[in-house]
Short mmCIF file of C-alpha atoms in Angstrom, two decimals:
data_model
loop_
_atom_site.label_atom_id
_atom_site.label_comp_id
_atom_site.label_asym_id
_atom_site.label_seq_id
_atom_site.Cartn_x
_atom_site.Cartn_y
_atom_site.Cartn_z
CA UNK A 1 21.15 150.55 11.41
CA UNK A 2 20.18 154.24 10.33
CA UNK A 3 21.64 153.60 6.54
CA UNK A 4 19.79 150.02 6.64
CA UNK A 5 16.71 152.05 7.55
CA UNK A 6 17.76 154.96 4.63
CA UNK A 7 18.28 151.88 1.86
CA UNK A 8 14.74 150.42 2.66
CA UNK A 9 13.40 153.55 2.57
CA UNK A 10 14.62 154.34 -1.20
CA UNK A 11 13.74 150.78 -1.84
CA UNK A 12 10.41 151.59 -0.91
CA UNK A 13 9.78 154.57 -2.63
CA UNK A 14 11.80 152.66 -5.88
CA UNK A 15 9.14 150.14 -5.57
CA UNK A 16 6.17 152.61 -5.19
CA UNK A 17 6.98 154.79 -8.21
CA UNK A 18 7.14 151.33 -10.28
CA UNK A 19 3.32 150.67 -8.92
CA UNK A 20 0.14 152.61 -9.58
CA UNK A 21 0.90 155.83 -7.44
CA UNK A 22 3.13 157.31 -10.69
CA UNK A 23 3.97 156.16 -14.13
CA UNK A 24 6.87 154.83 -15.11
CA UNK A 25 8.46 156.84 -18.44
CA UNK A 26 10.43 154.99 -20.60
CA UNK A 27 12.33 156.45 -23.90
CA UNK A 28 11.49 154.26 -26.53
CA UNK A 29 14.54 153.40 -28.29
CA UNK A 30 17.65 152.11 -26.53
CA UNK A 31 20.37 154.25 -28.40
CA UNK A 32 20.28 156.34 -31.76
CA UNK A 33 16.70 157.54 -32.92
CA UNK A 34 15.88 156.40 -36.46
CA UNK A 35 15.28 159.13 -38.96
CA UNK A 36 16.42 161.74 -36.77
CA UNK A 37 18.77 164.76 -37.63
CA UNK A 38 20.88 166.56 -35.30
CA UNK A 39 19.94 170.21 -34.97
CA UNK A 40 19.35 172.59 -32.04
CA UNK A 41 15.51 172.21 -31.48
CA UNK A 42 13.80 171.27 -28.38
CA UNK A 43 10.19 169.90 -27.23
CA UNK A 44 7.93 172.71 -26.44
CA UNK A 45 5.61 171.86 -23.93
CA UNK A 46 2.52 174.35 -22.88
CA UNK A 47 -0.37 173.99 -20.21
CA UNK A 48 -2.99 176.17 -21.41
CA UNK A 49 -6.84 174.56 -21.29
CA UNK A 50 -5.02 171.54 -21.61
CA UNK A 51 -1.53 170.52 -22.12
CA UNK A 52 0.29 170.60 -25.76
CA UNK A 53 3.45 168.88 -26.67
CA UNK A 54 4.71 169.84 -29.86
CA UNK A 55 8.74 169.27 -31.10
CA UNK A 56 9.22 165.96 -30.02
CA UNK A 57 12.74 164.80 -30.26
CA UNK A 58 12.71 161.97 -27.62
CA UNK A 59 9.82 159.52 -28.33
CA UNK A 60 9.05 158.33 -25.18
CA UNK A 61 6.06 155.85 -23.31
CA UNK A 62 4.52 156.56 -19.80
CA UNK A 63 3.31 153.44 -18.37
CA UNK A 64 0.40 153.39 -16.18
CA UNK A 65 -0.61 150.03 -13.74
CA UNK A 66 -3.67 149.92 -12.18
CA UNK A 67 -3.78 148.41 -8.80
CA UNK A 68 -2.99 144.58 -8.63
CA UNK A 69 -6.00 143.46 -7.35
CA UNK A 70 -7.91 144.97 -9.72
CA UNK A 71 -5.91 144.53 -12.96
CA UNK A 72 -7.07 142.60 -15.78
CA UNK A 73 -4.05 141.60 -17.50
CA UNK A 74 -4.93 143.81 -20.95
CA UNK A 75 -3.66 147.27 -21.42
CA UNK A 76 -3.57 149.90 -24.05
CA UNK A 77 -0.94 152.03 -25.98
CA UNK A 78 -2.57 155.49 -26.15
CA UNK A 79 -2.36 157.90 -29.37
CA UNK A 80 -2.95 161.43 -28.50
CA UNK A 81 -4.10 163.69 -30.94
CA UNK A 82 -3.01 167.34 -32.48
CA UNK A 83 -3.63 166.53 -36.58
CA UNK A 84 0.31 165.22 -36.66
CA UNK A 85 1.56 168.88 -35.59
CA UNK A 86 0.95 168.72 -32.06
CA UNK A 87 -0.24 166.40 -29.23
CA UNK A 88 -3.23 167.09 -26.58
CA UNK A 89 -1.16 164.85 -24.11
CA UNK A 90 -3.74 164.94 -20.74
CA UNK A 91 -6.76 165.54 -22.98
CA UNK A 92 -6.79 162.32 -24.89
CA UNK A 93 -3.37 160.65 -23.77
CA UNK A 94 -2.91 160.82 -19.56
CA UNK A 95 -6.80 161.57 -18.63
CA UNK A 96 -7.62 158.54 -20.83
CA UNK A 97 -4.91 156.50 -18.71
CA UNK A 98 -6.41 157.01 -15.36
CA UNK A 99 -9.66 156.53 -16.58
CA UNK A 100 -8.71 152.71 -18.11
CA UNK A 101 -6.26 152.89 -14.93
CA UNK A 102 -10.22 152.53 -13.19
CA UNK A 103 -11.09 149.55 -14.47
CA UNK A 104 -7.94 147.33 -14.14
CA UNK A 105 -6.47 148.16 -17.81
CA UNK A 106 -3.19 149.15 -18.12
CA UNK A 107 -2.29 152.38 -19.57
CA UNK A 108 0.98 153.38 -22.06
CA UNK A 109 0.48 157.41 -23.23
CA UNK A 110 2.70 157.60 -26.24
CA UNK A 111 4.52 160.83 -26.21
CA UNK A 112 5.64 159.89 -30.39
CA UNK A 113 7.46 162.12 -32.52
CA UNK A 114 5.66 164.59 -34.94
CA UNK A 115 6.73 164.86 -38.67
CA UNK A 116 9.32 167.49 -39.20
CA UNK A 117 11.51 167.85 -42.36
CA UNK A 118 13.72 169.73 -40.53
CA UNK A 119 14.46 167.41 -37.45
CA UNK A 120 13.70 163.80 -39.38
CA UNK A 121 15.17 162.05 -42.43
CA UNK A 122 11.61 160.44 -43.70
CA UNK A 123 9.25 162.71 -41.58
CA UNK A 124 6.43 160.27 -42.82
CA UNK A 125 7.01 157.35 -41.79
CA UNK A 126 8.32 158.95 -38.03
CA UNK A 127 5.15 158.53 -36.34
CA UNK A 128 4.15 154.89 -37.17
CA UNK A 129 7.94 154.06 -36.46
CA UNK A 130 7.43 155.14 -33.01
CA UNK A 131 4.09 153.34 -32.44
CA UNK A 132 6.13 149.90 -33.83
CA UNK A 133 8.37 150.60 -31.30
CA UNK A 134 5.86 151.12 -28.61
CA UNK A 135 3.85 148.10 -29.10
CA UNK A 136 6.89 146.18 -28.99
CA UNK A 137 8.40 147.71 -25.93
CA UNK A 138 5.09 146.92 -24.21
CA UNK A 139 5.19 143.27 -25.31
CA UNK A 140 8.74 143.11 -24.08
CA UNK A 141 7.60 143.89 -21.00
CA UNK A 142 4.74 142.81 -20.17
CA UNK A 143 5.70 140.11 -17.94
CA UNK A 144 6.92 142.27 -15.38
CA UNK A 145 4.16 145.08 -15.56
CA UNK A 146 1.55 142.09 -15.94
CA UNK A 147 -0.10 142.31 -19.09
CA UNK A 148 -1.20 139.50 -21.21
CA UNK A 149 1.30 139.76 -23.95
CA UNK A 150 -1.87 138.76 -26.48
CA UNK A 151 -3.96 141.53 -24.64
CA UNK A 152 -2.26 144.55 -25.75
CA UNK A 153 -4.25 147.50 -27.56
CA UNK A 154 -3.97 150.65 -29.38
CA UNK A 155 -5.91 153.54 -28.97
CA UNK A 156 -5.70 156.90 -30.65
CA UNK A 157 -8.04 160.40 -31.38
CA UNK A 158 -8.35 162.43 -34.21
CA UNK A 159 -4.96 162.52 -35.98
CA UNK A 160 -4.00 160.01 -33.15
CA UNK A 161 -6.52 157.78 -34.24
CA UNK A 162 -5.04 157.65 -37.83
CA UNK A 163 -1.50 156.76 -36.12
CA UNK A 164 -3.87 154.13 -34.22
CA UNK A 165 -5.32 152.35 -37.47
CA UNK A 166 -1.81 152.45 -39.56
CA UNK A 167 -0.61 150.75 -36.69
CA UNK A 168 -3.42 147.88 -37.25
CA UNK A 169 -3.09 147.94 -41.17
CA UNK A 170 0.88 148.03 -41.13
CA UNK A 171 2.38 145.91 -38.85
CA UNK A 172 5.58 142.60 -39.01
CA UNK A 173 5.64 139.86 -36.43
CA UNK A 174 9.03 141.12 -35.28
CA UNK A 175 12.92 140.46 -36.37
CA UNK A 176 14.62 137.34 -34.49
CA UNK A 177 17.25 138.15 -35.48
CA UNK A 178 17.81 141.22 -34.38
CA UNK A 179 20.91 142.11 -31.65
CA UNK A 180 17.98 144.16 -29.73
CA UNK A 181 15.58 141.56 -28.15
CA UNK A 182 12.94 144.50 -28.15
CA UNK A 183 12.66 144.13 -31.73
CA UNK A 184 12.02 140.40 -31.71
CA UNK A 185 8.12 141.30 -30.72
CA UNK A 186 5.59 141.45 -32.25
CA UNK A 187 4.62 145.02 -33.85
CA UNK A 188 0.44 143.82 -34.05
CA UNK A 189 -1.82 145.09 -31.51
CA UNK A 190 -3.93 142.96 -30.36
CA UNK A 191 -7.13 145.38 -30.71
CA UNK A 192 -7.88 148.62 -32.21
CA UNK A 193 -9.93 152.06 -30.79
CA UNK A 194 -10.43 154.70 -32.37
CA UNK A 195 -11.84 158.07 -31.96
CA UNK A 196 -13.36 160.38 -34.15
CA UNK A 197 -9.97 159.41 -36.46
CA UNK A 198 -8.70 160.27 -39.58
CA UNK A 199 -8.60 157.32 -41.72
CA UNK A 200 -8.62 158.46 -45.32
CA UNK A 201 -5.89 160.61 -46.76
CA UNK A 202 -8.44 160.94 -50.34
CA UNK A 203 -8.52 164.61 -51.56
CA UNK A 204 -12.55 164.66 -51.21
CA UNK A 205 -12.53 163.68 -47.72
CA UNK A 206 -9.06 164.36 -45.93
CA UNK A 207 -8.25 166.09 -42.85
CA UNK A 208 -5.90 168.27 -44.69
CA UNK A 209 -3.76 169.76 -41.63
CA UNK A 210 -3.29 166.12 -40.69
CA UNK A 211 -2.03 164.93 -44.60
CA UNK A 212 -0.34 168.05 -44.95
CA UNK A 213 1.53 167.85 -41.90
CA UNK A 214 2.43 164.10 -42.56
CA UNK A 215 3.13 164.01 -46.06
CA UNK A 216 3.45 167.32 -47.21
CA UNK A 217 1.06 169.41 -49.43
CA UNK A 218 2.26 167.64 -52.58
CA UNK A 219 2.49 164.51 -51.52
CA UNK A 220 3.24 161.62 -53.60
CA UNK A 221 0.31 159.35 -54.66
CA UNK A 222 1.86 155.97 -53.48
CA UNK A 223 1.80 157.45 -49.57
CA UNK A 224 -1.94 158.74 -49.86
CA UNK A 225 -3.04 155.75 -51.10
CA UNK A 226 -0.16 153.60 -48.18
CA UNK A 227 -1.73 155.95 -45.32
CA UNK A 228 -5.35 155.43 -46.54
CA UNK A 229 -6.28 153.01 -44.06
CA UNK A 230 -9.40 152.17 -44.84
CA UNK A 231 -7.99 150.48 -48.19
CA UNK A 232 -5.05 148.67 -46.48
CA UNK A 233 -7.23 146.56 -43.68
CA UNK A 234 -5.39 143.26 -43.40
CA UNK A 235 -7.24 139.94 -42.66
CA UNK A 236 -5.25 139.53 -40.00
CA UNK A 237 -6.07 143.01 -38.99
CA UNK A 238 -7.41 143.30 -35.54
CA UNK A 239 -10.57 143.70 -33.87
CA UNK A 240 -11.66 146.93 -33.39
CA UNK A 241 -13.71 149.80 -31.95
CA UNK A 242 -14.51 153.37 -33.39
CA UNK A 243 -16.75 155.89 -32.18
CA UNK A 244 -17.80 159.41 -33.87
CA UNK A 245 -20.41 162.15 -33.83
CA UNK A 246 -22.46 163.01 -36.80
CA UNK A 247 -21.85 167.00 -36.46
CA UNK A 248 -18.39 166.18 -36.57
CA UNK A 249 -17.32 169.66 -38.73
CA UNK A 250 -13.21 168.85 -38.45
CA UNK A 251 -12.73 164.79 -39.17
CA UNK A 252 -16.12 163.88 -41.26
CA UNK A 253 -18.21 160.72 -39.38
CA UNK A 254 -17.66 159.28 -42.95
CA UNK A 255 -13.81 158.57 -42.21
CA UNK A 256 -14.86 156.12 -39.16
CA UNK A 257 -18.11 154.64 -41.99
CA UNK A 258 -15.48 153.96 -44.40
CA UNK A 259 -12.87 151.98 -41.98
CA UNK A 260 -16.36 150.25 -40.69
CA UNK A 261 -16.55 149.02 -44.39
CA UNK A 262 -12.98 148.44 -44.89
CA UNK A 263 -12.82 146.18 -41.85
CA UNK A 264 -16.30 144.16 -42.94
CA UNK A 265 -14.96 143.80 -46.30
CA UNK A 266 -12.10 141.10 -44.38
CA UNK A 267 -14.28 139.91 -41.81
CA UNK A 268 -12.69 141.85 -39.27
CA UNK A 269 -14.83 141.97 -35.61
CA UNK A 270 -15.83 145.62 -35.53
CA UNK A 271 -18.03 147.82 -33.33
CA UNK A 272 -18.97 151.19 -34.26
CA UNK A 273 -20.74 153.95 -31.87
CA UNK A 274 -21.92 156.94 -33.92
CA UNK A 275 -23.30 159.62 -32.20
CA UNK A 276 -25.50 162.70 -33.55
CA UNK A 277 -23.87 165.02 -31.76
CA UNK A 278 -20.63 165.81 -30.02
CA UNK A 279 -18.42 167.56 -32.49
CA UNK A 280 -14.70 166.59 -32.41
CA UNK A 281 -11.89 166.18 -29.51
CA UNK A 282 -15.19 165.15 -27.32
CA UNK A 283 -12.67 162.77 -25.06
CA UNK A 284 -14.13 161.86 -22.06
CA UNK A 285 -16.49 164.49 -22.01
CA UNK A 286 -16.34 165.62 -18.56
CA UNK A 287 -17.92 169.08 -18.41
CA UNK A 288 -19.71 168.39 -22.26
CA UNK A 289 -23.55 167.18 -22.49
CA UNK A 290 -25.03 164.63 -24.83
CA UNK A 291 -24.99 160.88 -25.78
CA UNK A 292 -20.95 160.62 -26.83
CA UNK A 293 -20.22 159.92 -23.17
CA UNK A 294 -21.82 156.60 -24.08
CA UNK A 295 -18.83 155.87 -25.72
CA UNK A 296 -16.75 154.99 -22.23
CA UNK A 297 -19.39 152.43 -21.00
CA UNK A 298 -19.53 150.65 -24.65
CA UNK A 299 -15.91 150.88 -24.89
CA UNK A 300 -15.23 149.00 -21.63
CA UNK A 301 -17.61 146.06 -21.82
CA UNK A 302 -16.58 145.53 -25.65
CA UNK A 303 -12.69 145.53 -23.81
CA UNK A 304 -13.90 142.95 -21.04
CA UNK A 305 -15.57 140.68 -24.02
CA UNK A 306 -12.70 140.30 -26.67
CA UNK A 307 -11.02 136.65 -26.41
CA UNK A 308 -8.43 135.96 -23.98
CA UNK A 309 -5.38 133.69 -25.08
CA UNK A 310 -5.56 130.05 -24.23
#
């Protein structure tokens, strides 16, 4: 009787850890990383004002439910953001979680790798690699974590947000063949939001950490122009939300006007919230003033509005 009562017990707390009191953390891909090297270094992880992840060597998701009474059956793969050489993971990856966790929308943080020529093969295409592979793995599973398989977003801020949109400009409907039934999804999200993102890897108006750090400071004209999203909007491209201050000094407001443009140029649904002040890496703007924190409210009804699947 006391080791029936023992097994229930871990059963339980099995269960409970699978629910909405923790997230579930999931390494990406099943076996051998693509593009990665073998050397010595390690993930650096530091809680300071917030906390920063840099090094990645282990993509990995963290899947957040909300409660099941309150779910809606949609969720969202989060993109942090660090301009490609870091990642603020609770600033705009696990706070933004909990917050959709709120109102019934599931919640993936992406913990993705950042481009390194000394860990990675083909440190530029690393990072939208790993955000395939997320969107897949979600779709895989959504089932069991119950999300509408046709309901399943990306998100991303800052460099994050550039990682978002090549995901919605560069994406396969999945290999059928392959021996890994992971890979037989889908790689399209179903919806786009981005914040205050790079877009545009042009000289005039780059975020030059953020090209530099993905492509190099030389980099070769065929990946400025591939990573330029605002030029390589699909018309099966998804619907999609931006937001961005006007005083933005590190990620111009005109990155988010030009992907506005890019996306009405193929008829793509788009919403765009521009605010005149907030500067950049607003988030949720918890202890900040001003009219950015209108963002959240927008961002939620324009969630609770986009079609369902028959």
């Amino acid at each position: 009787m006391r080791s029936l009562l023992l097994l229930t017990c871990v059963l339980m707390l099995t269960n409970l850890s699978m629910g909405q009191t923790g997230p579930l953390t999931l390494t990406i891909y099943p076996g051998e990383v693509p593009f990665q090297k073998e050397t010595d270094i390690t993930e650096v992880v530091q809680q300071n004002d917030i906390l920063v992840i840099s090094k990645v060597q282990l993509p990995q998701i963290q899947v957040f439910l909300p409660a099941k009474r309150s779910a809606t059956g949609k969720a969202v793969i989060i993109c942090p953001g660090g301009g490609y050489g870091v990642l603020a993971y609770d600033w705009e990856g696990l706070d933004i979680a909990k917050w959709l966790n709120s109102h019934g929308i599931a919640a993936i943080v992406l913990k993705y790798r950042l481009p390194s020529a000394a860990t990675q093969t083909r440190p530029h295409v690393v990072p939208m690699s790993d955000g395939q592979r997320a969107i897949r793995l979600v779709r895989h599973h959504a089932g069991e974590w119950g999300i509408d398989p046709d309901q399943i977003g990306i998100m991303g801020f800052s460099a994050g947000g550039h990682l978002a949109s090549t995901l919605g400009t560069h994406f396969d409907s999945g290999n059928p063949g392959d021996a890994d039934a992971v890979e037989h999804q889908s790689s399209r999200p179903d919806f786009m939001v981005l914040g205050y993102p790079v877009i545009s890897f042009t000289e005039h108006i780059t975020h030059i950490g953020s090209r530099n750090n993905l492509l190099g400071k030389e980099p070769d004209p065929q990946w400025v122009s591939y990573f330029s999203n605002e030029t390589q909007v699909r018309a099966d491209s998804p619907p999609t939300f931006l937001f961005h201050s006007q005083d933005d000094k590190a990620v111009p407001v005109e990155h988010s006007l030009l992907m506005y443009q890019g996306l009405l140029e193929k008829q793509i649904p788009v919403e765009m919230h521009l605010y005149p002040t907030g500067g950049h890496g607003f988030s949720l703007s918890i202890n900040k003033e001003g009219t950015q924190k209108g963002w959240m409210e927008s961002l939620i009804t324009w969630i609770q509005h986009l079609p369902t699947s028959p």
